[in-house]
Coordinates of C-alpha atoms in Angstrom, one line a residue:
Chain A
M10 CA -71.7 14.0 -12.9
R11 CA -71.5 16.4 -16.1
I12 CA -68.3 18.8 -15.9
V13 CA -68.0 22.1 -17.1
I14 CA -64.1 23.7 -16.9
V15 CA -64.2 27.5 -17.1
G16 CA -61.1 28.7 -18.7
L17 CA -58.8 26.3 -20.2
G18 CA -55.2 28.0 -19.6
V19 CA -52.7 26.0 -17.7
I20 CA -54.8 25.6 -14.8
G21 CA -58.3 24.1 -16.0
G22 CA -55.6 22.3 -18.5
S23 CA -54.7 20.2 -15.9
F24 CA -57.7 20.0 -14.1
G25 CA -58.9 18.6 -17.6
M26 CA -56.0 16.3 -18.5
A27 CA -56.1 15.5 -14.5
L28 CA -60.2 14.8 -14.8
K29 CA -59.1 12.4 -18.0
N30 CA -56.3 10.6 -17.0
N31 CA -58.8 9.3 -14.1
G32 CA -61.6 8.2 -15.5
Y33 CA -63.4 11.6 -15.7
K34 CA -65.4 11.5 -19.3
D35 CA -69.2 14.1 -19.2
V36 CA -66.1 16.6 -19.6
Y37 CA -66.8 20.1 -21.4
G38 CA -64.8 23.4 -21.2
I39 CA -65.7 26.9 -22.0
D40 CA -63.1 29.4 -23.2
K41 CA -63.4 32.3 -25.4
D42 CA -60.6 31.3 -27.1
I43 CA -61.5 29.1 -30.1
N44 CA -58.0 27.3 -30.8
T45 CA -58.0 26.9 -26.9
L46 CA -60.5 24.8 -27.7
K47 CA -59.6 22.6 -30.3
K48 CA -56.2 22.3 -28.6
A49 CA -58.5 21.1 -25.8
K50 CA -60.7 18.6 -27.3
D51 CA -58.0 17.1 -29.8
M52 CA -56.0 16.2 -26.5
G53 CA -59.2 14.9 -25.5
I54 CA -60.0 16.4 -22.4
I55 CA -63.3 18.0 -23.4
K56 CA -65.9 16.2 -25.4
E57 CA -67.0 19.5 -26.5
G58 CA -65.9 23.4 -26.0
Y59 CA -67.4 26.5 -26.4
E60 CA -67.3 29.8 -26.6
D61 CA -70.4 30.5 -24.7
G62 CA -71.1 28.8 -22.2
R63 CA -74.9 29.6 -21.4
Q64 CA -76.3 26.5 -22.6
I65 CA -73.8 23.9 -21.5
L66 CA -74.0 25.2 -17.9
K67 CA -77.8 24.6 -17.9
S68 CA -76.6 21.1 -17.7
A69 CA -73.7 21.1 -15.7
D70 CA -73.3 19.5 -12.4
F71 CA -69.6 20.3 -10.8
I72 CA -68.2 23.4 -12.5
I73 CA -64.3 24.6 -12.1
I74 CA -63.6 28.1 -12.2
S75 CA -60.2 29.2 -14.1
I76 CA -60.3 32.4 -15.0
Y77 CA -58.2 35.4 -14.0
P78 CA -59.6 36.5 -10.1
K79 CA -61.5 39.9 -11.4
L80 CA -63.5 37.8 -14.2
I81 CA -65.3 35.5 -11.7
L82 CA -67.6 37.7 -10.3
N83 CA -68.9 39.1 -13.5
F84 CA -68.8 35.7 -14.9
I85 CA -71.2 34.3 -11.9
K86 CA -73.5 37.8 -12.6
E87 CA -73.6 37.5 -16.2
N88 CA -74.4 33.2 -15.5
K89 CA -77.0 33.2 -12.4
D90 CA -79.3 32.6 -14.6
N91 CA -78.3 29.6 -16.3
F92 CA -76.8 27.1 -13.6
K93 CA -78.8 24.0 -12.4
E94 CA -80.4 23.6 -9.6
G95 CA -77.7 21.7 -7.4
A96 CA -75.4 23.4 -9.2
V97 CA -71.4 22.7 -6.9
I98 CA -69.2 25.8 -8.5
T99 CA -65.7 26.1 -7.0
D100 CA -62.7 27.6 -8.5
A101 CA -58.8 27.6 -7.9
T102 CA -57.9 31.6 -6.8
G103 CA -54.7 31.7 -5.1
I104 CA -56.9 34.3 -2.6
K105 CA -59.7 34.0 -1.1
E106 CA -61.2 37.4 1.0
M107 CA -61.4 39.4 -2.0
F108 CA -64.6 38.0 -3.5
I109 CA -66.4 35.6 -1.1
D110 CA -69.3 38.0 -0.3
D111 CA -69.0 39.5 -3.5
I112 CA -70.4 36.5 -4.9
V113 CA -72.3 35.3 -2.3
K114 CA -74.8 37.8 -2.3
I115 CA -75.5 37.5 -5.9
L116 CA -75.0 33.8 -6.2
P117 CA -79.4 32.1 -6.1
D118 CA -79.7 30.1 -3.5
G119 CA -79.7 26.5 -5.0
V120 CA -76.3 26.6 -6.4
D121 CA -73.0 26.1 -4.3
F122 CA -70.0 27.4 -4.4
I123 CA -67.1 25.7 -2.6
F124 CA -64.0 28.2 -2.9
G125 CA -61.2 26.1 -3.4
H126 CA -57.1 26.8 -3.7
P127 CA -54.8 24.4 -5.4
M128 CA -51.1 24.9 -4.2
A129 CA -49.8 24.5 -7.6
G130 CA -49.2 25.8 -11.3
R131 CA -46.7 26.6 -13.5
E132 CA -44.9 29.9 -14.2
K133 CA -46.1 30.0 -18.5
K134 CA -49.9 30.4 -18.9
G135 CA -52.1 28.7 -21.8
I136 CA -52.6 25.2 -22.2
D137 CA -49.8 24.4 -23.9
Y138 CA -48.0 24.4 -20.5
A139 CA -51.3 22.5 -18.7
D140 CA -49.5 19.5 -17.0
D141 CA -51.0 17.0 -14.5
K142 CA -48.6 16.2 -13.1
V143 CA -48.0 19.5 -11.3
F144 CA -51.2 18.3 -8.9
N145 CA -49.6 15.1 -7.9
G146 CA -48.4 15.0 -4.0
A147 CA -49.4 18.6 -3.7
N148 CA -51.7 20.5 -1.2
Y149 CA -54.9 21.7 -1.7
I150 CA -57.0 23.8 0.5
I151 CA -61.5 24.2 0.8
T152 CA -62.1 27.8 1.7
P153 CA -65.6 26.8 3.4
I154 CA -69.0 29.6 4.0
E155 CA -71.5 29.2 6.2
R156 CA -74.0 28.3 3.4
N157 CA -72.1 25.5 1.9
K158 CA -73.4 22.3 2.3
D159 CA -71.1 19.0 3.4
E160 CA -71.8 16.7 0.8
N161 CA -70.5 19.4 -1.7
I162 CA -67.7 20.2 0.2
E163 CA -67.1 16.4 0.4
L164 CA -67.5 16.0 -3.8
V165 CA -64.6 19.0 -4.1
E166 CA -62.9 16.9 -1.7
N167 CA -63.3 13.5 -3.3
L168 CA -62.5 14.7 -6.3
V169 CA -59.3 16.6 -5.7
Y170 CA -57.8 13.7 -4.1
D171 CA -58.8 11.2 -7.4
I172 CA -56.7 13.9 -8.9
G173 CA -53.8 13.8 -7.1
F174 CA -53.8 15.8 -4.5
K175 CA -52.3 14.4 -1.4
S176 CA -53.7 16.7 1.4
V177 CA -57.1 18.2 1.5
K178 CA -56.8 21.0 4.6
K179 CA -60.4 23.7 5.1
I180 CA -59.9 26.4 7.2
G181 CA -61.6 30.0 7.4
S182 CA -60.9 32.2 4.1
K183 CA -59.1 35.0 6.2
Y184 CA -56.6 32.2 7.8
H185 CA -56.0 31.0 4.1
D186 CA -55.5 34.5 2.9
E187 CA -53.0 34.8 5.7
M188 CA -51.3 32.1 5.1
I189 CA -50.7 32.3 1.1
A190 CA -50.3 36.1 2.1
F191 CA -46.4 34.1 3.7
T192 CA -45.8 30.7 2.0
S193 CA -46.6 31.3 -1.3
Q194 CA -46.8 35.8 -2.2
L195 CA -43.3 36.6 -0.5
P196 CA -41.9 34.6 -2.3
H197 CA -42.8 36.0 -5.4
V198 CA -42.2 39.3 -4.5
I199 CA -39.1 37.6 -3.2
A200 CA -38.4 36.2 -6.8
V201 CA -38.8 39.3 -8.6
S202 CA -37.2 41.6 -6.2
L203 CA -34.0 39.2 -6.6
I204 CA -33.6 39.0 -10.5
N205 CA -34.4 43.0 -10.3
S206 CA -31.1 43.3 -8.3
D207 CA -28.6 42.2 -10.5
E208 CA -26.7 45.2 -12.2
E209 CA -27.3 44.9 -15.7
G210 CA -24.9 43.6 -18.4
R211 CA -23.3 41.1 -16.0
D212 CA -22.5 37.8 -16.8
T213 CA -24.8 36.7 -14.4
G214 CA -25.5 33.2 -15.9
S215 CA -21.9 31.5 -15.6
F216 CA -21.7 32.1 -11.7
I217 CA -24.9 31.0 -10.5
G218 CA -25.8 27.4 -8.9
D219 CA -28.9 26.2 -7.7
S220 CA -29.7 28.2 -5.4
Y221 CA -30.1 31.0 -7.5
R222 CA -31.5 29.4 -10.7
E223 CA -34.2 28.2 -7.4
L224 CA -35.0 31.4 -6.2
T225 CA -35.6 33.1 -9.3
R226 CA -37.8 30.4 -10.9
I227 CA -40.4 32.1 -10.4
A228 CA -39.7 35.5 -10.8
N229 CA -41.0 34.1 -14.6
I230 CA -44.5 35.5 -13.6
N231 CA -47.5 36.1 -15.0
E232 CA -47.7 39.9 -13.8
E233 CA -51.4 40.3 -14.7
L234 CA -52.5 37.2 -12.3
W235 CA -50.0 38.5 -10.2
S236 CA -50.4 41.7 -10.0
E237 CA -54.1 41.4 -8.7
L238 CA -53.2 38.7 -6.5
F239 CA -50.9 41.0 -4.7
L240 CA -53.2 43.9 -4.7
G241 CA -56.6 41.7 -3.9
N242 CA -54.2 40.9 -1.2
R243 CA -52.8 43.7 0.2
E244 CA -52.6 43.9 3.9
N245 CA -51.4 40.7 4.6
L246 CA -49.1 40.4 2.1
L247 CA -47.3 44.1 3.2
R248 CA -47.3 42.8 6.2
T249 CA -45.6 39.6 5.1
I250 CA -43.2 41.7 3.4
E251 CA -41.8 44.3 6.6
K252 CA -41.4 41.4 8.4
F253 CA -39.4 39.1 6.2
D254 CA -37.6 42.7 5.7
E255 CA -37.4 42.8 9.5
E256 CA -34.6 39.7 9.1
L257 CA -33.0 40.5 6.1
L258 CA -31.6 43.4 8.1
K259 CA -31.0 41.7 11.0
M260 CA -28.8 39.6 8.9
K261 CA -27.7 42.4 7.6
K262 CA -26.6 44.2 11.0
A263 CA -24.9 41.1 11.9
I264 CA -22.4 40.8 9.2
E265 CA -22.3 44.9 9.4
D266 CA -20.8 44.1 12.8
N267 CA -19.5 40.8 11.8
D268 CA -20.9 39.4 14.7
K269 CA -20.0 35.4 13.8
N270 CA -21.8 34.8 16.8
I271 CA -25.6 36.2 15.7
L272 CA -25.5 34.5 12.1
C273 CA -25.0 30.9 13.3
E274 CA -27.8 31.7 15.6
L275 CA -29.9 32.7 12.7
F276 CA -28.4 29.8 10.3
K277 CA -29.5 27.0 13.4
N278 CA -33.1 28.2 13.6
A279 CA -33.5 28.4 9.8
T280 CA -31.7 25.5 9.6
F281 CA -34.1 24.1 12.7
R282 CA -37.5 25.8 11.3
R283 CA -36.2 23.6 7.3
E284 CA -36.0 20.1 9.0
Q285 CA -39.2 20.5 10.5
L286 CA -40.9 21.4 7.5
Chain B
M9 CA -1.3 11.7 -11.6
R10 CA -1.1 11.0 -7.5
I11 CA -4.1 13.2 -5.9
V12 CA -4.5 13.9 -2.5
I13 CA -7.6 15.1 -1.3
V14 CA -7.7 17.0 2.1
G15 CA -11.1 16.6 3.8
L16 CA -13.7 14.2 3.1
G17 CA -16.6 16.3 4.1
V18 CA -19.6 16.2 1.2
I19 CA -17.1 18.1 -1.5
G20 CA -14.4 16.4 -0.9
G21 CA -16.3 13.1 -0.9
S22 CA -17.9 14.2 -4.0
F23 CA -14.4 14.5 -5.3
G24 CA -13.8 11.6 -4.4
M25 CA -16.4 10.4 -6.2
A26 CA -16.5 12.4 -9.4
L27 CA -12.1 11.1 -9.7
K28 CA -13.4 7.6 -8.9
N29 CA -15.8 7.2 -11.6
N30 CA -13.9 9.0 -14.1
G31 CA -11.2 6.9 -14.0
Y32 CA -8.6 8.5 -11.2
K33 CA -6.9 5.6 -9.0
D34 CA -3.9 7.2 -7.7
V35 CA -6.5 9.0 -5.1
Y36 CA -5.6 9.6 -1.8
G37 CA -7.3 11.1 1.5
I38 CA -6.5 13.3 4.2
D39 CA -8.9 14.2 7.2
K40 CA -9.0 14.8 10.7
D41 CA -11.7 12.3 11.7
I42 CA -10.8 8.4 11.4
N43 CA -14.2 7.4 10.6
T44 CA -14.3 9.6 7.6
L45 CA -11.1 8.1 6.0
K46 CA -12.9 4.8 6.4
K47 CA -15.8 5.3 5.2
A48 CA -13.6 6.8 1.8
K49 CA -11.7 3.6 1.6
D50 CA -14.7 1.5 2.0
M51 CA -16.3 3.2 -0.9
G52 CA -13.5 3.0 -2.8
I53 CA -12.8 6.6 -4.0
I54 CA -8.9 6.4 -1.8
K55 CA -6.5 3.9 -2.0
E56 CA -5.8 4.8 1.7
G57 CA -6.2 7.3 4.1
Y58 CA -4.2 9.8 6.7
E59 CA -5.0 11.4 9.3
D60 CA -1.3 13.0 9.7
G61 CA -0.9 13.6 6.4
R62 CA 2.7 14.9 5.9
Q63 CA 4.4 12.1 4.3
I64 CA 1.8 11.8 1.2
L65 CA 1.9 14.3 0.5
K66 CA 5.5 14.4 -0.2
S67 CA 4.8 12.3 -3.3
A68 CA 1.1 14.1 -4.4
D69 CA 1.2 15.7 -7.8
F70 CA -3.0 17.2 -8.1
I71 CA -3.8 18.6 -4.2
I72 CA -7.8 19.2 -3.8
I73 CA -8.2 20.8 -0.8
S74 CA -11.6 20.9 0.3
I75 CA -11.3 22.2 4.2
Y76 CA -13.7 25.7 6.1
P77 CA -11.8 28.6 4.6
K78 CA -10.3 29.8 7.6
L79 CA -8.4 26.5 8.1
I80 CA -6.8 26.2 4.6
L81 CA -4.1 29.5 4.8
N82 CA -2.7 27.0 8.2
F83 CA -2.8 24.0 6.7
I84 CA -0.4 25.5 3.9
K85 CA 1.8 26.5 6.7
E86 CA 1.8 23.5 7.9
N87 CA 2.9 21.7 5.2
K88 CA 4.9 24.1 3.3
D89 CA 7.8 21.8 3.6
N90 CA 6.1 18.9 2.5
F91 CA 4.9 19.6 -0.8
K92 CA 6.8 18.4 -3.9
E93 CA 8.7 19.9 -6.4
G94 CA 6.0 21.1 -9.3
A95 CA 3.0 19.9 -7.3
V96 CA -0.4 21.6 -8.0
I97 CA -2.5 22.7 -5.1
T98 CA -6.5 23.4 -5.8
D99 CA -8.9 25.1 -3.1
A100 CA -13.5 24.4 -3.3
T101 CA -14.2 27.5 -1.2
G102 CA -16.7 29.6 -2.2
I103 CA -15.0 33.6 -1.8
K104 CA -11.2 33.9 -2.8
E105 CA -9.7 37.3 -2.5
M106 CA -9.8 36.8 1.4
F107 CA -6.9 34.1 1.2
I108 CA -5.1 34.8 -2.0
D109 CA -2.1 37.5 -1.3
D110 CA -1.8 35.1 2.4
I111 CA -1.0 32.0 0.9
V112 CA 0.5 33.3 -2.6
K113 CA 3.1 34.6 0.4
I114 CA 4.1 31.1 1.9
L115 CA 3.4 29.5 -0.7
P116 CA 6.9 27.4 -2.1
D117 CA 7.9 28.4 -5.1
G118 CA 7.8 25.5 -7.0
V119 CA 4.4 24.8 -5.6
D120 CA 1.3 25.9 -7.8
F121 CA -2.1 27.2 -5.8
I122 CA -4.7 27.0 -9.2
F123 CA -8.1 29.0 -7.1
G124 CA -11.3 27.0 -8.0
H125 CA -14.6 27.1 -7.6
P126 CA -17.0 24.5 -7.7
M127 CA -20.4 26.3 -8.5
A128 CA -22.7 23.5 -6.9
G129 CA -22.7 21.8 -3.0
R130 CA -25.2 20.3 -0.9
E131 CA -26.9 21.6 2.4
K132 CA -26.0 18.5 4.3
K133 CA -22.2 18.0 5.3
G134 CA -19.9 15.0 5.8
I135 CA -19.3 12.2 3.3
D136 CA -22.3 10.8 3.8
Y137 CA -23.5 13.0 2.1
A138 CA -21.8 12.9 -0.8
D139 CA -22.5 12.4 -4.6
D140 CA -21.0 13.5 -7.7
K141 CA -24.1 13.9 -9.3
V142 CA -23.6 17.4 -7.9
F143 CA -21.4 17.9 -10.7
N144 CA -22.9 17.2 -13.5
G145 CA -23.3 20.1 -15.9
A146 CA -22.5 22.3 -12.9
N147 CA -20.5 25.8 -14.0
Y148 CA -16.9 26.3 -12.4
I149 CA -14.8 29.0 -11.8
I150 CA -10.5 29.8 -12.2
T151 CA -9.6 32.9 -10.5
P152 CA -6.6 32.7 -11.5
I153 CA -2.8 34.7 -10.1
E154 CA 0.1 35.9 -11.8
R155 CA 2.5 33.1 -10.8
N156 CA -0.2 30.5 -12.4
K157 CA 1.7 28.7 -14.8
D158 CA -0.6 28.2 -17.8
E159 CA -0.2 24.3 -17.8
N160 CA -1.5 24.0 -14.4
I161 CA -4.7 26.4 -14.8
E162 CA -5.2 23.3 -18.0
L163 CA -4.6 20.7 -15.6
V164 CA -7.7 21.3 -13.2
E165 CA -10.4 22.9 -16.1
N166 CA -9.2 19.6 -17.5
L167 CA -9.4 17.6 -14.4
V168 CA -13.4 19.3 -13.4
Y169 CA -14.4 19.0 -17.4
D170 CA -13.4 15.7 -17.2
I171 CA -15.3 15.3 -13.9
G172 CA -18.9 16.2 -14.6
F173 CA -18.7 20.0 -15.2
K174 CA -20.0 21.9 -18.2
S175 CA -18.5 24.8 -17.9
V176 CA -15.1 26.3 -16.9
K177 CA -14.7 29.9 -16.8
K178 CA -12.0 31.6 -14.7
I179 CA -12.0 35.5 -14.3
G180 CA -10.1 37.8 -11.2
S181 CA -10.9 37.3 -7.8
K182 CA -12.2 40.7 -6.8
Y183 CA -14.9 40.4 -9.9
H184 CA -15.7 36.4 -8.7
D185 CA -16.1 37.5 -5.0
E186 CA -18.7 40.1 -6.4
M187 CA -20.6 37.9 -8.2
I188 CA -20.3 34.8 -5.7
A189 CA -21.9 37.5 -3.2
F190 CA -24.7 38.5 -5.6
T191 CA -25.3 34.8 -7.4
S192 CA -24.5 32.4 -4.3
Q193 CA -24.5 34.4 -1.1
L194 CA -27.4 36.5 -0.9
P195 CA -29.9 33.7 -2.3
H196 CA -28.6 32.2 1.6
V197 CA -29.2 35.2 3.1
I198 CA -32.6 35.6 1.5
A199 CA -33.4 31.9 2.0
V200 CA -33.2 32.1 6.1
S201 CA -34.6 35.3 6.3
L202 CA -37.6 34.0 4.1
I203 CA -37.7 30.8 7.1
N204 CA -37.0 32.9 9.7
S205 CA -39.6 35.4 9.3
D206 CA -42.1 32.6 9.5
E207 CA -45.0 33.3 13.1
E208 CA -44.1 30.7 15.5
G209 CA -46.6 27.6 15.9
R210 CA -47.8 28.0 12.3
D211 CA -49.2 24.9 10.2
T212 CA -47.2 26.0 8.0
G213 CA -46.7 22.8 6.3
S214 CA -50.4 22.9 4.4
F215 CA -49.9 25.7 3.2
I216 CA -46.7 25.7 1.0
G217 CA -46.6 25.0 -2.9
D218 CA -43.2 24.4 -4.9
S219 CA -42.2 28.3 -5.2
Y220 CA -41.7 28.2 -0.8
R221 CA -40.2 24.7 -0.7
E222 CA -37.4 25.5 -3.7
L223 CA -37.0 29.2 -2.1
T224 CA -35.5 27.8 1.6
R225 CA -34.3 25.2 0.6
I226 CA -30.6 27.0 1.2
A227 CA -32.4 27.4 4.6
N228 CA -30.3 24.4 6.0
I229 CA -26.9 25.6 6.0
N230 CA -24.0 24.9 8.3
E231 CA -23.4 27.7 10.2
E232 CA -19.7 27.2 10.3
L233 CA -19.2 27.6 6.9
W234 CA -21.5 30.5 6.2
S235 CA -20.6 32.2 8.4
E236 CA -17.2 32.1 7.5
L237 CA -18.2 32.7 3.5
F238 CA -20.4 36.2 4.8
L239 CA -18.1 37.6 6.7
G240 CA -15.1 36.6 4.5
N241 CA -17.3 38.9 1.5
R242 CA -18.6 41.0 4.0
E243 CA -18.6 44.6 1.5
N244 CA -19.0 42.5 -1.0
L245 CA -22.3 40.8 0.6
L246 CA -23.8 43.8 2.2
R247 CA -24.0 45.6 -1.3
T248 CA -26.2 42.7 -2.6
I249 CA -28.5 43.1 -0.1
E250 CA -29.1 47.0 0.0
K251 CA -29.3 46.6 -3.8
F252 CA -31.8 43.5 -3.3
D253 CA -33.5 45.7 -0.1
E254 CA -34.0 48.5 -3.2
E255 CA -36.0 46.3 -5.2
L256 CA -38.2 44.8 -2.2
L257 CA -39.1 48.0 -1.0
K258 CA -39.6 49.5 -4.5
M259 CA -42.5 46.2 -4.6
K260 CA -43.7 46.8 -1.3
K261 CA -44.0 51.4 -2.2
A262 CA -46.0 49.4 -5.7
I263 CA -48.3 47.5 -3.4
E264 CA -48.9 49.9 -0.3
D265 CA -49.9 52.9 -2.9
N266 CA -52.1 49.9 -4.8
D267 CA -50.4 51.2 -8.1
K268 CA -50.8 47.6 -10.5
N269 CA -49.2 49.3 -13.6
I270 CA -45.8 49.4 -11.6
L271 CA -46.1 46.1 -10.4
C272 CA -46.4 44.9 -14.3
E273 CA -43.8 46.1 -14.7
L274 CA -40.7 44.8 -12.2
F275 CA -42.8 41.8 -13.5
K276 CA -41.8 41.7 -16.9
N277 CA -38.6 43.3 -15.9
A278 CA -38.3 40.1 -14.2
T279 CA -39.5 38.0 -17.0
F280 CA -37.4 39.2 -19.5
R281 CA -34.4 38.4 -16.7
R282 CA -35.4 35.2 -16.3
E283 CA -35.5 33.6 -19.7
Q284 CA -32.5 35.8 -20.7
L285 CA -30.5 32.9 -18.0

């Protein structure tokens, strides 16, 4: 099976490493940056790299697109005549509803797009931060659409298990985006808000323990990617922020009221839920 | 130097382990739970354990109090005639202003209390979760008061460096409590609010990546301890919640307004601050 990775950033590069380390050999790369292609080839994760992917796409059985969400539709548009009959495409985008319909509209009949979401990543961007270990034991989500062939979904499923993911969940894209707003986007909103709420000029570093460090790790954030992801999932994200804010204000009120009982209840509920995870 | 640890919970127990592993041998324990004392002795972290500490306190040069914040004042009251002339006491409480004055009022002249705060801990309680590794490379804070003798502050400082802390900071208790509200208490407020804002009955576990896992680790929380810490530092904590909420609503508004520029600005600021840490 010939695999082409489109976009060899931190995620595409990690896919490349994971494929290499699990015996996939016929792997090629497309990237707009020639240095990235060179690095990928030097690392041995692609056989060859292309700035212009038209030629290699024509022989690709499996295409992994890991470029910025907004660029994906355009990539499909530009290459719709370059895909091989029977080719399977997948992506790695954190939200789905935003573009599925638009992509399906222009996708050739003989090409199947299995929308996927590896629940793993890094704060940093670029191939230098690629690391296939982030996939180990992580969750993977597929959001099937009607026209997907079962065997193609299975192909993606098997491949991601192969490269280290521990669970593959198949769900509708609407539910996916709702859940992701809560489990992934809201934590990023919180981390950014937390670190931005620090007063300037304080020696905060001397007062942090594990908790602050953990809660702000993801505040080191790729602004281009995450603003696209946030705005592409606006309604869902706004709803989770509101629900979170309600809980925050509930706790604030308990503190204002010196109400130890309510505080303890909130803590017990949180502890119970955390242990369920 | 004879050391007595008062309260062999997760923190007291960790102190015991750290002392043992760094060559301190003359260490005793006081705890209300006889099983805990037995375990501590079996683990070799105390020479002997006492439910009633009066006798052993009389020969103690150094006393580490690691019991619930509200119990400390009472412990000092009950034992003020049992401390040896020249004894040095320290504690491990996460907030300070709440009780320093009250303690100083009743403390015998010949006894020095060096208020300390190890910036390290575990979500779980009890000696079974004690682990001296949590101190390795962690921050320690001392909040000196006027009557503290320099050599006694140094004694605490040397001891905590000995057992693995990497930095000891000496600051006023007022500033300490302000900073801790932000770097330690606010993250706990956030973690609890985040996990409590989940809708019930969803299969959240299948949709989590590192971010949600990290942001909610401390939502598994000792309700007795943390409600005391929150309510004992109310004003400071409320102020940090307000400032955090302002940042949260700033981001919410940018999402509502579809304002990518403001989002990117907030992200860049967060990234810059995180990298400074």
